[in-house]
CSV table of C-alpha atoms in Angstrom, one decimal:
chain,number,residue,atom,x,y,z
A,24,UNK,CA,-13.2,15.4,8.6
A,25,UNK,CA,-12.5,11.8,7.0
A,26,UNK,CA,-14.0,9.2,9.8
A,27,UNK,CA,-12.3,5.6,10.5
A,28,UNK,CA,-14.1,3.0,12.9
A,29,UNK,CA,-11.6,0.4,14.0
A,30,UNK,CA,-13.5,-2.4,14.6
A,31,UNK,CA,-11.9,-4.7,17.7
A,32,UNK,CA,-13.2,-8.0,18.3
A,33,UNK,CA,-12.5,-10.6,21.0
A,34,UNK,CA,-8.9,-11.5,20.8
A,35,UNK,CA,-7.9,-8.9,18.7
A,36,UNK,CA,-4.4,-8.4,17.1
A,37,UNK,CA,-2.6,-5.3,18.9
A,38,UNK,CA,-0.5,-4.5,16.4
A,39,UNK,CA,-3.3,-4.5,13.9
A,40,UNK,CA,-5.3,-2.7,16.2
A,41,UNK,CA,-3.3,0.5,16.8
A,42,UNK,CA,-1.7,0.3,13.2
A,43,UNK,CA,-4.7,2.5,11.7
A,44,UNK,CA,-5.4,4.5,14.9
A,45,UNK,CA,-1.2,5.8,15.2
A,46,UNK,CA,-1.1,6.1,11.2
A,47,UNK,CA,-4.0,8.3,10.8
A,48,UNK,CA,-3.5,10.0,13.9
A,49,UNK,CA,-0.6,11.1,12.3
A,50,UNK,CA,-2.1,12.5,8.8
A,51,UNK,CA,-2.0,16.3,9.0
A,52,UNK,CA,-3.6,18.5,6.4
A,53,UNK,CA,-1.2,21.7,5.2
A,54,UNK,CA,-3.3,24.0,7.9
A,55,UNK,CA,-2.2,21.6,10.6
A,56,UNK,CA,-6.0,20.3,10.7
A,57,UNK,CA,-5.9,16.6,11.4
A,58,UNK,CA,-6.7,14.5,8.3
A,59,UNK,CA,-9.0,11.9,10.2
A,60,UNK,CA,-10.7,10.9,13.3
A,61,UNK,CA,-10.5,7.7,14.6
A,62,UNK,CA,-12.8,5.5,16.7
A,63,UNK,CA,-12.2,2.4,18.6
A,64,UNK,CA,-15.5,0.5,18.0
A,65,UNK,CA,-17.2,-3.1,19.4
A,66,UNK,CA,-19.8,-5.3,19.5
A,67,UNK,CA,-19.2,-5.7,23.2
A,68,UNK,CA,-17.7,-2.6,25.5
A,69,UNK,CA,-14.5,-4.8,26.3
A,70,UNK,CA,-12.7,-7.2,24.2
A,71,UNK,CA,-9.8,-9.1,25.3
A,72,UNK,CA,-6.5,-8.8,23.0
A,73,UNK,CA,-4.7,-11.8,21.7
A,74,UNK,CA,-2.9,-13.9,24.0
A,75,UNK,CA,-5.0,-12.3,26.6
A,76,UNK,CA,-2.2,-9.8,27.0
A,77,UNK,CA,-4.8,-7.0,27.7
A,78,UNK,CA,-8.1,-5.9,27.9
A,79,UNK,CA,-9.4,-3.1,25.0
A,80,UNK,CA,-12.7,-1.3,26.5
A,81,UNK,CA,-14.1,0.7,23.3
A,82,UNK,CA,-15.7,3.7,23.4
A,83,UNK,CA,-18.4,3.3,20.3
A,84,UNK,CA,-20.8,0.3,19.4
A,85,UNK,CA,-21.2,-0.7,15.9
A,86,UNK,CA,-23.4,1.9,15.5
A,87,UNK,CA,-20.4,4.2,14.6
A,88,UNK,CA,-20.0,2.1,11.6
A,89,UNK,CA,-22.9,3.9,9.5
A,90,UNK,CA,-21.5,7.1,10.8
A,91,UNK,CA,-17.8,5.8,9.7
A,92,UNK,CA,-16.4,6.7,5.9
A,93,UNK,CA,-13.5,4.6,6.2
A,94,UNK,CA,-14.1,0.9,8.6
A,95,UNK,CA,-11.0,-0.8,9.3
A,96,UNK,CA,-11.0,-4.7,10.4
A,97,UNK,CA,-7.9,-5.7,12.2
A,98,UNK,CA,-7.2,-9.5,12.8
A,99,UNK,CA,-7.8,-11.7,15.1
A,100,UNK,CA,-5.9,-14.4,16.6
A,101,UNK,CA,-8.6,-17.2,15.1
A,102,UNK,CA,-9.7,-16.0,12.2
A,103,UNK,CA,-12.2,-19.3,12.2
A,104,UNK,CA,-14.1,-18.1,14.6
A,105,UNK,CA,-17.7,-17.1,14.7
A,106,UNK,CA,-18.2,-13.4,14.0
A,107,UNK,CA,-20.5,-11.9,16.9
A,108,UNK,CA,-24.0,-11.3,16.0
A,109,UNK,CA,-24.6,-7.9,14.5
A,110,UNK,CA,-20.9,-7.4,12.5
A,111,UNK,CA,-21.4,-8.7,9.0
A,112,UNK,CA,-25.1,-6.8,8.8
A,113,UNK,CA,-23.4,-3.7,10.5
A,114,UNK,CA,-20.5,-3.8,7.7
A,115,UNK,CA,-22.4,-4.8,4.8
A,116,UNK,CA,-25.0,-2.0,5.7
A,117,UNK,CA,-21.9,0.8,5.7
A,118,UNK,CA,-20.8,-0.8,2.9
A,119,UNK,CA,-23.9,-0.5,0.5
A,120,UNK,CA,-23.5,3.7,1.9
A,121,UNK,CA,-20.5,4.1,0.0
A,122,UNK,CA,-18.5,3.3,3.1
A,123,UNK,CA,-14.4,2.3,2.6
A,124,UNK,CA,-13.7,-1.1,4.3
A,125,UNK,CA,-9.8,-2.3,4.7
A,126,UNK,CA,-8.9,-5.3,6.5
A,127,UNK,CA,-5.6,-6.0,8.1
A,128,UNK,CA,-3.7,-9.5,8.0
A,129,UNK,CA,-6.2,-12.2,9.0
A,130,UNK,CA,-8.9,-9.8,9.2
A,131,UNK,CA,-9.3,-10.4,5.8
A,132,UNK,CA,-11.4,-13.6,7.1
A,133,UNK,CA,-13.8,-11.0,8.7
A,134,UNK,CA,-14.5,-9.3,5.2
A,135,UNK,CA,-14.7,-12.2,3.8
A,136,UNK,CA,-17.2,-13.2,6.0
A,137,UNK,CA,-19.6,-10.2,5.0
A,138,UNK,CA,-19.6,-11.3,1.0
A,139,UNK,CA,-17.8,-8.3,0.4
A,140,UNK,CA,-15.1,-9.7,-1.2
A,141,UNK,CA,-16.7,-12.2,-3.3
A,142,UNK,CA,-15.4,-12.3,-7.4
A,143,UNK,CA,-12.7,-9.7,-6.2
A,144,UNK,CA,-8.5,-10.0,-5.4
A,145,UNK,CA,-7.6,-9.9,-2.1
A,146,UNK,CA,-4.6,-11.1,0.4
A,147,UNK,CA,-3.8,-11.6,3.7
A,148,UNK,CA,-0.7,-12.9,5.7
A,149,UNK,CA,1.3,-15.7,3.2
A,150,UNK,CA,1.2,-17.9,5.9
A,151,UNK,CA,-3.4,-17.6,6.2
A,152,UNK,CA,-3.6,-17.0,2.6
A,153,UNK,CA,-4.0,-20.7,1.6
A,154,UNK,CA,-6.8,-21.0,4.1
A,155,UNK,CA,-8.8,-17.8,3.4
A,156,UNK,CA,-8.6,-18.9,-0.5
A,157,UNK,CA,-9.6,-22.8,0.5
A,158,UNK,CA,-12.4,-21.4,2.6
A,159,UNK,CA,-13.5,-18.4,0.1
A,160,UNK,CA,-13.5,-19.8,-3.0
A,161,UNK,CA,-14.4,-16.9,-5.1
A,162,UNK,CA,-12.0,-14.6,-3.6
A,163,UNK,CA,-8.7,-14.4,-5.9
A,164,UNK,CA,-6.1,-14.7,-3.3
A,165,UNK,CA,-2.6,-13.3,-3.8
A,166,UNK,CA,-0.8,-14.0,-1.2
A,167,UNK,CA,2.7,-12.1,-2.8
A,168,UNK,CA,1.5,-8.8,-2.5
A,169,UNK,CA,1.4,-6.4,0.4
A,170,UNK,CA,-1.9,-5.3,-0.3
A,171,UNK,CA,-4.7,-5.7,-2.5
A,172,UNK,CA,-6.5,-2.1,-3.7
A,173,UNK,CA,-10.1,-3.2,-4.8
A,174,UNK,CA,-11.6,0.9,-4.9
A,175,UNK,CA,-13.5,0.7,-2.2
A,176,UNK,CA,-12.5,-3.0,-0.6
A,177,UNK,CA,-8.9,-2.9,0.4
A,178,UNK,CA,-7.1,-5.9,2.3
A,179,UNK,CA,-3.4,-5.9,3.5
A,180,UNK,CA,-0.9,-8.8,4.4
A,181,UNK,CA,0.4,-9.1,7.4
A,182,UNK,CA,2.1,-6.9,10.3
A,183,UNK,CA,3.8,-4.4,8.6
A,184,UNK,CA,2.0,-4.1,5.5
A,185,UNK,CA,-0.7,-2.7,7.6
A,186,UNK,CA,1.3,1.0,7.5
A,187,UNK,CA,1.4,0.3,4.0
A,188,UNK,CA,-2.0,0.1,3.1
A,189,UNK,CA,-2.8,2.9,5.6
A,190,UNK,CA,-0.4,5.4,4.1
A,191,UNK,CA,-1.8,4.2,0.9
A,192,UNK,CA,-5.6,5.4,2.0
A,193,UNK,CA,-3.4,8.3,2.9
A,194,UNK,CA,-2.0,8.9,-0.3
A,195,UNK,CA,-5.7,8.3,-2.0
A,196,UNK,CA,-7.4,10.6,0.6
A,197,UNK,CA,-4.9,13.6,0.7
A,198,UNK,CA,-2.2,13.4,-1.6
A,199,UNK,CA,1.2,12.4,-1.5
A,200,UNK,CA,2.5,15.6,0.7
A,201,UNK,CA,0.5,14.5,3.7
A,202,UNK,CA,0.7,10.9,3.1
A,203,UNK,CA,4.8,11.7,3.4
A,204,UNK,CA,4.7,13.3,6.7
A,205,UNK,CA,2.4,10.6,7.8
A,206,UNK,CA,5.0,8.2,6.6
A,207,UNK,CA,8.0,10.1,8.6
A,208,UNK,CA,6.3,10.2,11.8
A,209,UNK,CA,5.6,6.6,11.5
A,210,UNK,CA,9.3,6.2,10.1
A,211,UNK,CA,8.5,4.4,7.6
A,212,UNK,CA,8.9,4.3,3.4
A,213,UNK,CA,5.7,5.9,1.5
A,214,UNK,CA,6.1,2.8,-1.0
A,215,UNK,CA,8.1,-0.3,-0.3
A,216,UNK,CA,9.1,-2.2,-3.3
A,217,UNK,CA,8.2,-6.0,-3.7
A,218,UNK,CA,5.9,-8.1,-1.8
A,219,UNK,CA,5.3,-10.9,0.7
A,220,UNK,CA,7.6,-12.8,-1.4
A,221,UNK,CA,10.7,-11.4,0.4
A,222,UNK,CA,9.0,-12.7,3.5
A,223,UNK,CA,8.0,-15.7,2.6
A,224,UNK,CA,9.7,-18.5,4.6
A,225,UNK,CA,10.6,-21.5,1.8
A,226,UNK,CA,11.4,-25.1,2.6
A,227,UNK,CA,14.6,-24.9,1.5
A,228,UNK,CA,15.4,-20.8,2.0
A,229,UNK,CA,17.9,-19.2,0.2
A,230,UNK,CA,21.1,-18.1,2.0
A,231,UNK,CA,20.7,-15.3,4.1
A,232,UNK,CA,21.6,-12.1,2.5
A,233,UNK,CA,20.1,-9.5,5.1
A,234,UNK,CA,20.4,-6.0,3.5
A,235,UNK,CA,22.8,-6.8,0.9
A,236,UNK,CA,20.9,-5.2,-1.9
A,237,UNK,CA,20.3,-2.1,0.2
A,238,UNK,CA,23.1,0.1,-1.5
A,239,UNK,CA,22.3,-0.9,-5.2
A,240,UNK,CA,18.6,-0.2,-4.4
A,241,UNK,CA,19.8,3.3,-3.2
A,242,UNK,CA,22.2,3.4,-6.6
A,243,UNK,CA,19.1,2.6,-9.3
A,244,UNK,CA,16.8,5.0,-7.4
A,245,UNK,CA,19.2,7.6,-7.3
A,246,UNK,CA,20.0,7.0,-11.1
A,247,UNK,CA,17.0,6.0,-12.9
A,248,UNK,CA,17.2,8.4,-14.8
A,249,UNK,CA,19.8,7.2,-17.3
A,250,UNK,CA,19.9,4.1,-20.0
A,251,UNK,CA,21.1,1.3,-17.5
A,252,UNK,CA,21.4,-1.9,-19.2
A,253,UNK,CA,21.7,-5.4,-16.7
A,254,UNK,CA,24.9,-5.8,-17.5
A,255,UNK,CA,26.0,-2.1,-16.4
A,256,UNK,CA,23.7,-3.0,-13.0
A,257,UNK,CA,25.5,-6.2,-12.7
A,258,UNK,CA,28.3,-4.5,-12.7
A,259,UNK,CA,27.7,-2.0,-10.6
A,260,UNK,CA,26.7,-4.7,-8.0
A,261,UNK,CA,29.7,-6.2,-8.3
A,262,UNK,CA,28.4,-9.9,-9.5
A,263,UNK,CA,27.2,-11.7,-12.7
A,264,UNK,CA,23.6,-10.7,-14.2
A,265,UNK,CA,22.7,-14.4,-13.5
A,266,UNK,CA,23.9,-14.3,-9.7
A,267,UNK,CA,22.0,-10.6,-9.6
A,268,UNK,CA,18.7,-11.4,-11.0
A,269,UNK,CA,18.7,-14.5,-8.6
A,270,UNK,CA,19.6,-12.5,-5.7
A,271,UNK,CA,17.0,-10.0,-6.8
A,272,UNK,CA,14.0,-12.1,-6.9
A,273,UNK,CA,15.0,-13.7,-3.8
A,274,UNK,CA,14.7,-10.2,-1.8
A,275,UNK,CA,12.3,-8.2,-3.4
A,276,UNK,CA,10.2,-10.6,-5.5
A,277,UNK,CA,10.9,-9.0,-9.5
A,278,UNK,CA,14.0,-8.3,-11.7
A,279,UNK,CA,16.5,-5.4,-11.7
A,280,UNK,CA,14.9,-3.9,-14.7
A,281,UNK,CA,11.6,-4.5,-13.2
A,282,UNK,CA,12.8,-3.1,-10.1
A,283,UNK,CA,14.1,0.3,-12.5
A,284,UNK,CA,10.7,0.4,-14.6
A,285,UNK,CA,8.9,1.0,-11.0
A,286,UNK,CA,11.3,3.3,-9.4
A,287,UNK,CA,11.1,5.4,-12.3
A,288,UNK,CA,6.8,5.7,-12.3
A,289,UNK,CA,7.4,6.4,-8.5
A,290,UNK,CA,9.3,9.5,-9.6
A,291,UNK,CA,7.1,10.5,-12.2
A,292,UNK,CA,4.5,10.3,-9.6
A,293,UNK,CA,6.1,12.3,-7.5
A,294,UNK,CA,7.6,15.0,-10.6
A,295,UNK,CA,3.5,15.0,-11.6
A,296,UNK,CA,2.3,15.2,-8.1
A,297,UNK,CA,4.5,18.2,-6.7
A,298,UNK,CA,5.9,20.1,-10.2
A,299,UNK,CA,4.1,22.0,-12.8
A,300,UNK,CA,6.8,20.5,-15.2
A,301,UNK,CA,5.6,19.4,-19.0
A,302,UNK,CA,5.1,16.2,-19.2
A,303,UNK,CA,8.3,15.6,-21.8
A,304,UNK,CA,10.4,17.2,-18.6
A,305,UNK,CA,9.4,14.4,-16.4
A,306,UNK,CA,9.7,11.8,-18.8
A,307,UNK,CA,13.1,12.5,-19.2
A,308,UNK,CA,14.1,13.5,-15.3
A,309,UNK,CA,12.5,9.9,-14.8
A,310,UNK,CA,14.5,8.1,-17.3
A,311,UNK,CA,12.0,7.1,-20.0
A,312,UNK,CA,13.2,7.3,-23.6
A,313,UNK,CA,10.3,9.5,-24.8
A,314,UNK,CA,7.0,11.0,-23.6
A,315,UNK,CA,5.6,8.1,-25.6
A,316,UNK,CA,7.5,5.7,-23.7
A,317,UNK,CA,6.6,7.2,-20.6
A,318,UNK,CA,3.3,7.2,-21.0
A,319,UNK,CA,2.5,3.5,-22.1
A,320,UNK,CA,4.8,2.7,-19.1
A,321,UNK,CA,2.7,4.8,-16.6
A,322,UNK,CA,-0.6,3.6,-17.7
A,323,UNK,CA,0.5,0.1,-17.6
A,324,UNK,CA,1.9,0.2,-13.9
A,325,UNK,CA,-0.7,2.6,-12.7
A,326,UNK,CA,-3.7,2.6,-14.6
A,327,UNK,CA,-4.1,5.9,-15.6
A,328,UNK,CA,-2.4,8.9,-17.8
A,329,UNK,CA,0.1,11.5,-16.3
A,330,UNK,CA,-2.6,14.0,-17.4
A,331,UNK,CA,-5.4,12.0,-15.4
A,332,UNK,CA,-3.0,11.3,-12.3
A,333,UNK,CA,-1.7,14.9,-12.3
A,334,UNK,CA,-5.5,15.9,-11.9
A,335,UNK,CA,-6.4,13.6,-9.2
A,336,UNK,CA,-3.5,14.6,-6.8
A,337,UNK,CA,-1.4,17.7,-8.0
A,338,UNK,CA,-4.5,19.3,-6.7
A,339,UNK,CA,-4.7,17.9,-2.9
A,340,UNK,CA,-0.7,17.7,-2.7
A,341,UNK,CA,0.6,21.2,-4.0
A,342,UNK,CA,-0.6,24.5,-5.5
A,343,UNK,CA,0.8,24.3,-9.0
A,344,UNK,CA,1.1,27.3,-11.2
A,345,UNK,CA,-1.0,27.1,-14.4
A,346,UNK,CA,0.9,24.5,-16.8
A,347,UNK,CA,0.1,22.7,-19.5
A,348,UNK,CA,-0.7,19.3,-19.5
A,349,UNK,CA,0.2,16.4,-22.3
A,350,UNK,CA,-2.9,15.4,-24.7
């Protein structure tokens, strides 16, 4: 079984803390075997929760860090503040095992702390990110996305991007079945679209629009499959192209056809990941032009082939009958 050490420091975030410990409590393997198990681990037997709203007594030392395979490192309330002895020689140890390590929020600071992070991309909560970048200079901070996926270094932004990254680790661990279920029990999307640009609060912030986008989102996802052009979205959202690419990048942070281009990989990944359909079936239930098309356009937003995704998670997702696969 896949092992996660939570790692809670003094004045630990709660909601970071029991993030990773609800999210892969829910993971279920298609037996009904749990996917992980998670320890609570300190430094200290207690440590006090931010705000001193409680007390967290831990059950595991930081010993159960070199027994962990995945180490997750929630915030803290000051992220400036001295690490207790024994953490960044505990993590860094794990961490030259092969060991996983994923940071919430402003636990970024705490990775960043161990090296770990040096020459790679990484984020943390917009509102910290200008400090963790003016502090660690040779970390590339983004501080637009939800989370940062380094291989084995992973950092999220803040609060709910936590359940993000988690179901992500999910996703990578088990495949997009149980990563699903995870993602229902903790009602929640598998992917959200955008980043911490729709929560980004601006000096001069655009009018409120709350969930105004909501049912045109549902429209394109439920239609990517066909040529839409802007103008035929436009209309379709009842407002100028200009007005609707505005409006756009003010809640999700890209363009309409930006917005299409992604929704239509997610269902190729999904088509790949749950089908034994050909390759030029999926290209055209997912709205690309060709296979051709679809394939640059996969490779470019995910980094690998259909042929080379379908092999790492058709396999841990869903039993496919023998297919055959694009060249």
């Amino acid at each position: 079984m896949h092992s996660v050490a939570v790692l809670a420091l003094d004045q630990v975030i709660p909601f970071d803390l029991s993030v990773p410990i609800d999210t892969f409590g829910w993971a279920r393997l298609p037996d009904g075997r749990p996917g992980y198990r998670v320890r609570v681990c300190s430094p200290a037997g207690e440590v006090g929760a931010a705000a001193g709203a409680f007390a967290v007594r831990a059950p595991y030392g930081l010993e159960a860090l070199a027994e962990a395979d995945t180490i997750v490192l929630p915030g803290v309330a000051d992220p400036a503040r001295p690490l207790p002895p024994g953490v960044v020689d505990a993590v860094r140890a794990a961490a030259a095992n092969g060991t996983r390590v994923a940071s919430i929020c402003v636990g970024a600071f705490v990775l960043a702390a161990t090296g770990l992070l040096d020459g790679l991309r990484a984020t943390t909560h917009w509102k910290a990110a200008g400090t963790l970048a003016e502090r660690y200079p040779r970390i590339v901070v983004d501080p637009n996305v939800l989370y940062v996926d380094n291989g084995q270094f992973l950092t999220s932004a803040g609060a709910a991007a936590a359940l993000d990254m988690c179901l992500h680790m999910i996703r990578r661990d088990h495949g997009s079945a149980v990563a699903a279920h995870a993602a229902r029990m903790s009602v929640m999307p598998l992917e959200r679209e955008g980043g911490q640009a729709q929560f980004i609060v601006h000096d001069l912030p655009p009018a409120p629009a709350g969930a105004a986008l909501e049912p045109l989102l549902a429209w394109l996802e439920a239609h990517c499959d066909r040529d839409l052009t802007l103008d035929e979205i436009a209309a379709q959202a009842r407002m100028s192209s200009r007005t609707l690419n505005r409006r756009f990048r003010e809640q999700t942070g890209t363009t309409p056809l930006q917005w299409l281009h992604r929704a239509r990989v997610r269902r190729a990944q999904y088509l790949l990941e749950t089908t034994a359909y050909p390759v030029e079936r999926i290209a055209a239930q997912a709205g690309f032009g060709s296979s051709t098309a679809f394939r640059d356009r996969f490779r470019r937003v995910v980094g690998t082939s259909p042929q080379a995704y379908r092999r790492s998670f058709q396999a841990r997702s869903f039993q496919a009958q023998p297919f055959q696969t694009d060249t």
